[in-house]
């Protein structure tokens, strides 16, 4: 958290300019295509510090063509959702974890510090103002995209002296479709998502822009996403833009839920952390942050020790993985019968919290 002497913007200084032309609300459009009526913008400069936060009608931004977010990728973002419960109240899911992660990314990007609680309060006000855009559905939500960019208008290789933090939002459709086919992944060590000493543990745009090339090649192998590997031992790291979990009988014959440790190349997902905390609390099997390699996974598959493999992230919460193409072989991941599936159980427990059916201090009322 920003310490007391860090100058930050304050939610109490919010200036609100409401639109005079509200748009018709679109119910469940394609992800990220339709935005709500308002956005939050907060400007910063080295000379003057943070300006007052502003909520204003959604619209284009204007930048100097030399802007260093465009040239050098000094940029980062976050992703969280507001959920409308049966009680018609809107809830955010552990939003402080997103605020703190955003602060960490900002530090790594040489962008200025801010007070996470103040940003959360500004976002709460934005969601409140555009509350009608949150779908009336227990499988949809309002996606919130905080973004932080350098607006430094010189080509010099230097720390930004101007920056813009802004937040836009869009309604999103159902993410967890139990009938949906499980995800197929292409695993090839020739591409790397993140590396030691890099920025893979920050949500910086550059990590994603350079991943599409591999993503399209995955399509050539009949797969939907990339299973990102790392190192000579082909460590399993992430699935597309999700963290990954293996539910199996490990080498020592123990039932285990395992996910790779946060060693700098893994994005510290809020969903990941929640799955770990939730399943540890059940106390029904071993829950571990550990390295997993392709050879460990392949031999476990051959010995029928794999129960389930799934991805976790805000978009789909929990996404079962059904197939992996690796070294010319297609490996099928078994899915146990629906009722015993860990994926459905975790998804249900998490969504029950998000939609307010299970009271929890993980939710933040708007
Ligand atoms: C955002 C993201 C995740 C998931 O994080 P959540 O906080 O759970 O949404 C996982 N991996 C990558 C690479 C991501 O960008």
Coordinates of C-alpha atoms and ligand atoms in Angstrom, one line a residue:
X1 CA 0.0 0.0 0.0
X2 CA 1.1 3.6 -0.6
X3 CA 2.6 5.0 2.6
X4 CA 1.1 8.0 4.2
X5 CA 3.5 10.4 2.6
X6 CA 2.9 9.2 -0.9
X7 CA 0.9 11.9 -2.6
X8 CA -2.1 10.2 -4.2
X9 CA -5.3 11.3 -5.8
X10 CA -8.3 11.2 -3.4
X11 CA -11.7 9.9 -4.1
X12 CA -13.2 12.8 -2.1
X13 CA -11.9 15.1 -4.9
X14 CA -13.9 13.2 -7.6
X15 CA -15.4 15.4 -10.3
X16 CA -18.4 13.9 -12.0
X17 CA -19.7 14.9 -15.4
X18 CA -22.7 12.8 -16.4
X19 CA -23.5 12.0 -20.0
X20 CA -26.5 13.8 -21.5
X21 CA -26.8 11.1 -24.1
X22 CA -27.0 7.7 -22.3
X23 CA -26.7 4.7 -24.7
X24 CA -29.3 1.9 -24.9
X25 CA -28.0 -0.9 -22.7
X26 CA -26.8 -3.9 -24.7
X27 CA -27.4 -7.2 -22.9
X28 CA -24.5 -9.6 -23.1
X29 CA -22.5 -8.4 -26.2
X30 CA -19.3 -10.1 -27.3
X31 CA -16.6 -9.5 -24.7
X32 CA -15.0 -6.1 -24.8
X33 CA -17.0 -4.6 -27.7
X34 CA -19.6 -2.5 -25.9
X35 CA -18.7 -0.1 -23.1
X36 CA -20.7 1.7 -20.5
X37 CA -21.7 5.4 -20.6
X38 CA -18.9 6.7 -18.3
X39 CA -15.2 6.3 -17.7
X40 CA -12.8 7.3 -14.9
X41 CA -9.6 9.3 -15.8
X42 CA -6.9 10.5 -13.5
X43 CA -3.9 12.4 -14.8
X44 CA -0.5 12.6 -13.3
X45 CA 2.6 14.6 -14.0
X46 CA 6.0 14.7 -12.3
X47 CA 5.6 18.5 -12.0
X48 CA 2.1 18.7 -10.5
X49 CA 1.5 15.2 -9.1
X50 CA -2.0 13.7 -9.3
X51 CA -4.9 15.7 -10.5
X52 CA -8.4 15.2 -9.2
X53 CA -10.1 12.0 -10.4
X54 CA -12.7 12.6 -13.1
X55 CA -15.7 10.5 -14.1
X56 CA -16.9 11.6 -17.5
X57 CA -18.8 10.4 -20.5
X58 CA -17.1 7.5 -22.3
X59 CA -15.0 8.7 -25.2
X60 CA -11.8 8.7 -27.1
X61 CA -8.5 9.8 -25.6
X62 CA -6.0 12.0 -27.3
X63 CA -2.3 11.6 -27.1
X64 CA 0.9 13.0 -28.5
X65 CA 2.2 10.7 -31.3
X66 CA 5.5 10.3 -29.4
X67 CA 3.7 9.0 -26.3
X68 CA 6.0 6.4 -24.7
X69 CA 3.2 3.9 -24.0
X70 CA 2.8 3.6 -27.7
X71 CA 6.6 3.4 -28.5
X72 CA 8.0 1.5 -25.5
X73 CA 5.0 -0.2 -24.1
X74 CA 4.9 1.6 -20.8
X75 CA 1.5 0.3 -20.0
X76 CA -0.4 -2.0 -17.6
X77 CA -3.9 -3.1 -16.9
X78 CA -6.1 -5.0 -14.5
X79 CA -9.3 -7.0 -14.9
X80 CA -12.0 -7.6 -12.4
X81 CA -15.8 -7.9 -12.4
X82 CA -18.9 -6.6 -10.7
X83 CA -21.6 -9.2 -10.1
X84 CA -25.3 -8.6 -9.6
X85 CA -26.7 -10.9 -6.9
X86 CA -30.2 -12.2 -6.5
X87 CA -30.7 -9.4 -4.0
X88 CA -30.0 -7.0 -6.9
X89 CA -26.9 -5.7 -5.1
X90 CA -23.6 -5.3 -7.0
X91 CA -20.5 -6.9 -5.6
X92 CA -16.8 -6.9 -6.5
X93 CA -14.7 -9.9 -5.8
X94 CA -11.6 -9.3 -3.6
X95 CA -10.9 -6.0 -5.5
X96 CA -8.1 -4.9 -3.2
X97 CA -6.0 -7.7 -4.6
X98 CA -6.4 -6.2 -8.0
X99 CA -5.5 -2.7 -6.7
X100 CA -2.4 -4.0 -5.0
X101 CA -1.3 -6.0 -8.0
X102 CA -1.9 -2.8 -10.1
X103 CA 0.4 -0.9 -7.8
X104 CA 3.1 -3.5 -8.1
X105 CA 2.8 -3.4 -11.9
X106 CA 3.0 0.4 -11.8
X107 CA 6.2 0.2 -9.8
X108 CA 7.8 -2.2 -12.3
X109 CA 6.7 0.0 -15.2
X110 CA 8.2 3.2 -13.5
X111 CA 4.7 4.7 -13.3
X112 CA 3.8 6.7 -10.2
X113 CA 2.4 5.2 -6.9
X114 CA -1.1 5.8 -5.8
X115 CA -3.3 4.9 -2.8
X116 CA -5.1 1.6 -3.6
X117 CA -8.0 2.3 -1.4
X118 CA -8.6 5.7 -3.1
X119 CA -8.6 4.0 -6.5
X120 CA -11.0 1.4 -5.3
X121 CA -13.4 4.0 -4.0
X122 CA -13.2 5.9 -7.4
X123 CA -14.0 2.6 -9.2
X124 CA -16.9 1.9 -6.8
X125 CA -18.4 5.3 -7.7
X126 CA -18.0 4.5 -11.4
X127 CA -19.7 1.1 -11.0
X128 CA -22.4 2.8 -9.0
X129 CA -23.0 5.4 -11.7
X130 CA -23.2 2.8 -14.5
X131 CA -24.8 0.2 -12.3
X132 CA -27.6 -0.4 -14.8
X133 CA -25.0 -1.9 -17.2
X134 CA -24.4 -4.9 -14.9
X135 CA -26.4 -7.8 -16.4
X136 CA -29.3 -9.2 -14.5
X137 CA -27.9 -12.7 -14.7
X138 CA -26.2 -15.1 -12.3
X139 CA -23.7 -16.1 -14.9
X140 CA -22.7 -12.7 -16.3
X141 CA -21.1 -9.5 -15.0
X142 CA -19.7 -6.1 -15.6
X143 CA -16.0 -6.3 -16.6
X144 CA -13.9 -3.5 -15.2
X145 CA -10.6 -2.7 -16.9
X146 CA -8.3 -0.3 -15.0
X147 CA -5.5 0.8 -17.3
X148 CA -2.4 2.9 -16.6
X149 CA -0.3 4.3 -19.4
X150 CA 2.6 6.7 -19.8
X151 CA 1.7 9.8 -21.7
X152 CA 5.3 11.0 -21.8
X153 CA 5.5 12.9 -25.1
X154 CA 9.1 12.6 -25.9
X155 CA 11.0 9.7 -27.6
X156 CA 13.8 9.9 -25.0
X157 CA 14.4 6.6 -23.2
X158 CA 13.3 7.8 -19.7
X159 CA 11.0 7.3 -16.9
X160 CA 7.6 8.9 -17.7
X161 CA 7.0 12.4 -16.5
X162 CA 3.3 12.2 -17.5
X163 CA 0.8 9.4 -17.1
X164 CA -2.9 8.6 -17.2
X165 CA -4.8 6.1 -15.1
X166 CA -8.2 5.3 -16.5
X167 CA -11.0 2.8 -16.1
X168 CA -13.4 1.5 -18.6
X169 CA -16.1 -1.1 -18.2
X170 CA -18.2 -3.5 -20.4
X171 CA -21.0 -6.0 -19.7
X172 CA -19.8 -9.6 -20.2
X173 CA -21.8 -12.7 -20.9
X174 CA -21.8 -16.1 -19.2
X175 CA -18.4 -17.5 -18.6
X176 CA -18.9 -20.8 -17.1
X177 CA -20.8 -23.1 -19.4
X178 CA -20.7 -26.6 -18.0
X179 CA -21.8 -28.0 -21.3
X180 CA -18.9 -26.3 -23.1
X181 CA -16.2 -28.5 -24.4
X182 CA -13.0 -28.5 -22.3
X183 CA -10.2 -26.4 -23.6
X184 CA -7.5 -27.8 -25.9
X185 CA -3.9 -26.6 -25.4
X186 CA -0.8 -26.6 -27.6
X187 CA 2.4 -27.1 -25.7
X188 CA 5.6 -26.2 -27.5
X189 CA 8.8 -24.9 -25.8
X190 CA 9.7 -22.8 -28.8
X191 CA 7.7 -19.9 -27.4
X192 CA 8.0 -18.5 -23.9
X193 CA 5.4 -16.3 -22.2
X194 CA 7.6 -15.0 -19.4
X195 CA 11.1 -15.5 -18.1
X196 CA 13.0 -15.0 -14.8
X197 CA 13.8 -11.3 -14.3
X198 CA 11.1 -10.3 -16.8
X199 CA 7.6 -8.9 -16.3
X200 CA 5.5 -12.1 -16.5
X201 CA 4.2 -11.5 -13.0
X202 CA 2.8 -8.1 -13.9
X203 CA -0.3 -7.4 -16.1
X204 CA 1.6 -5.4 -18.7
X205 CA 0.3 -5.1 -22.2
X206 CA 3.6 -6.3 -23.8
X207 CA 3.2 -9.8 -22.2
X208 CA 0.0 -10.2 -24.2
X209 CA 0.7 -8.5 -27.5
X210 CA 3.6 -10.8 -28.2
X211 CA 1.6 -14.0 -27.3
X212 CA -0.9 -13.8 -30.2
X213 CA 1.6 -15.2 -32.7
X214 CA 1.9 -18.4 -30.7
X215 CA -1.9 -18.4 -30.1
X216 CA -2.6 -18.5 -33.8
X217 CA 0.0 -21.3 -34.3
X218 CA -1.9 -23.3 -31.7
X219 CA -4.8 -23.0 -34.1
X220 CA -2.8 -24.8 -36.8
X221 CA -2.5 -27.7 -34.4
X222 CA -6.3 -27.7 -33.7
X223 CA -5.9 -26.1 -30.3
X224 CA -7.6 -23.1 -28.8
X225 CA -4.8 -21.8 -26.5
X226 CA -1.2 -22.2 -25.7
X227 CA 0.1 -24.2 -22.7
X228 CA 3.1 -22.0 -21.9
X229 CA 6.2 -24.0 -20.9
X230 CA 9.4 -22.8 -19.4
X231 CA 13.0 -24.1 -19.2
X232 CA 14.8 -27.2 -20.4
X233 CA 12.6 -29.4 -18.3
X234 CA 9.4 -28.0 -20.0
X235 CA 7.9 -26.7 -16.8
X236 CA 4.1 -26.1 -17.0
X237 CA 3.5 -22.4 -16.3
X238 CA 0.1 -21.0 -17.5
X239 CA -2.7 -21.9 -19.9
X240 CA -3.4 -19.0 -22.3
X241 CA -4.1 -16.2 -19.9
X242 CA -5.1 -18.4 -17.0
X243 CA -3.2 -20.0 -14.2
X244 CA -3.2 -23.7 -14.2
X245 CA -4.1 -26.4 -11.7
X246 CA -3.5 -30.1 -11.7
X247 CA -5.6 -32.4 -9.6
X248 CA -3.9 -35.8 -9.5
X249 CA -2.3 -38.6 -7.5
X250 CA 1.2 -37.4 -7.2
X251 CA 4.5 -39.3 -7.4
X252 CA 4.2 -40.3 -3.7
X253 CA 0.7 -41.6 -4.2
X254 CA -1.0 -38.7 -2.5
X255 CA -4.1 -36.9 -3.8
X256 CA -2.9 -33.4 -4.6
X257 CA -4.1 -30.1 -6.1
X258 CA -1.0 -28.4 -7.5
X259 CA -0.2 -25.1 -9.2
X260 CA 3.2 -23.6 -10.1
X261 CA 4.7 -21.3 -7.5
X262 CA 4.9 -17.5 -7.8
X263 CA 8.5 -17.4 -8.8
X264 CA 8.3 -14.4 -11.1
X265 CA 7.1 -16.0 -14.3
X266 CA 3.6 -16.7 -13.1
X267 CA 0.9 -14.0 -13.0
X268 CA -0.4 -13.9 -9.4
X269 CA -4.1 -14.5 -10.2
X270 CA -6.8 -13.5 -7.8
X271 CA -8.7 -16.6 -8.8
X272 CA -5.6 -18.7 -8.3
X273 CA -5.1 -17.4 -4.8
X274 CA -8.8 -18.0 -4.0
X275 CA -8.8 -21.6 -5.3
X276 CA -5.7 -22.3 -3.1
X277 CA -7.3 -20.7 0.0
X278 CA -10.7 -22.4 -0.6
X279 CA -9.3 -25.9 -1.2
X280 CA -6.8 -25.6 1.7
X281 CA -9.8 -24.8 4.0
X282 CA -11.6 -27.9 2.9
X283 CA -8.6 -29.9 4.1
X284 CA -9.6 -32.9 1.9
X285 CA -6.3 -33.3 0.0
X286 CA -2.9 -31.9 -0.3
X287 CA -2.8 -28.4 -1.8
X288 CA 0.6 -27.4 -3.1
X289 CA 2.5 -24.7 -5.0
X290 CA 5.1 -26.7 -6.8
X291 CA 6.9 -27.1 -10.1
X292 CA 5.2 -29.4 -12.6
X293 CA 6.9 -30.6 -15.8
X294 CA 5.5 -32.0 -19.0
X295 CA 7.3 -35.3 -18.3
X296 CA 5.6 -35.6 -14.9
X297 CA 2.2 -34.8 -16.4
X298 CA 2.7 -37.3 -19.3
X299 CA 3.7 -40.2 -17.1
X300 CA 0.9 -39.4 -14.7
X301 CA -1.5 -39.5 -17.7
X302 CA -0.1 -42.8 -18.9
X303 CA -0.4 -44.2 -15.3
X304 CA -4.0 -42.8 -15.0
X305 CA -3.0 -40.7 -12.0
X306 CA -4.5 -37.5 -13.5
X307 CA -8.0 -36.5 -12.2
X308 CA -8.4 -33.1 -13.7
X309 CA -6.6 -30.2 -15.2
X310 CA -8.1 -26.7 -15.3
X311 CA -7.3 -23.1 -15.8
X312 CA -8.3 -20.2 -13.5
X313 CA -9.0 -16.5 -14.1
X314 CA -11.5 -13.8 -13.8
X315 CA -13.0 -14.3 -17.2
X316 CA -14.0 -18.0 -16.9
X317 CA -13.4 -18.5 -13.2
X318 CA -12.6 -22.2 -13.7
X319 CA -12.1 -23.7 -17.1
X320 CA -11.6 -27.4 -17.6
X321 CA -8.7 -28.5 -19.9
X322 CA -9.5 -31.5 -22.1
X323 CA -6.6 -32.1 -24.4
X324 CA -2.9 -31.2 -24.8
X325 CA -0.9 -31.5 -28.0
X326 CA 2.8 -32.0 -27.1
X327 CA 5.7 -33.3 -29.2
X328 CA 3.4 -34.6 -31.9
X329 CA 1.2 -36.5 -29.5
X330 CA -2.3 -35.6 -28.4
X331 CA -2.9 -36.3 -24.7
X332 CA -6.5 -36.6 -23.5
X333 CA -7.2 -35.3 -20.0
X334 CA -9.8 -37.4 -18.2
X335 CA -12.8 -35.7 -16.7
X336 CA -14.5 -37.5 -13.9
X337 CA -18.2 -37.8 -13.8
X338 CA -19.9 -34.4 -13.4
X339 CA -20.9 -34.8 -9.7
X340 CA -17.4 -35.5 -8.4
X341 CA -15.7 -33.0 -10.6
X342 CA -13.5 -30.6 -8.6
X343 CA -13.8 -28.0 -11.3
X344 CA -17.6 -27.7 -10.9
X345 CA -17.4 -27.7 -7.1
X346 CA -14.8 -24.9 -7.0
X347 CA -16.7 -22.9 -9.7
X348 CA -19.9 -23.3 -7.7
X349 CA -18.3 -22.2 -4.4
X350 CA -16.6 -19.2 -6.0
X351 CA -19.7 -18.0 -7.9
X352 CA -21.9 -18.5 -4.8
X353 CA -19.6 -16.0 -3.1
X354 CA -19.5 -13.6 -6.1
X355 CA -23.3 -13.5 -6.5
X356 CA -23.8 -13.1 -2.8
X357 CA -25.5 -16.5 -2.2
X358 CA -22.7 -17.4 0.3
X359 CA -21.9 -14.5 2.6
X360 CA -18.1 -13.9 2.5
X361 CA -15.6 -11.2 3.4
X362 CA -14.2 -11.7 -0.1
X363 CA -17.0 -9.6 -1.5
X364 CA -17.1 -5.9 -1.6
X365 CA -20.5 -4.3 -1.8
X366 CA -20.8 -1.4 -4.3
Ligands
LIG1 C1 -5.1 -12.0 -15.5 C2 -4.3 -13.3 -15.7 C3 -4.5 -14.4 -15.0 C4 -5.7 -14.6 -14.0 O1 -5.7 -13.6 -13.0 P1 -7.0 -13.3 -12.2 O2 -6.7 -12.3 -11.2 O3 -7.4 -14.6 -11.6 O4 -8.0 -12.9 -13.2 C5 -3.7 -15.5 -15.1 N1 -2.7 -15.5 -16.0 C6 -2.4 -14.4 -16.8 C7 -1.3 -14.4 -17.7 C8 -3.2 -13.3 -16.6 O5 -3.0 -12.2 -17.4

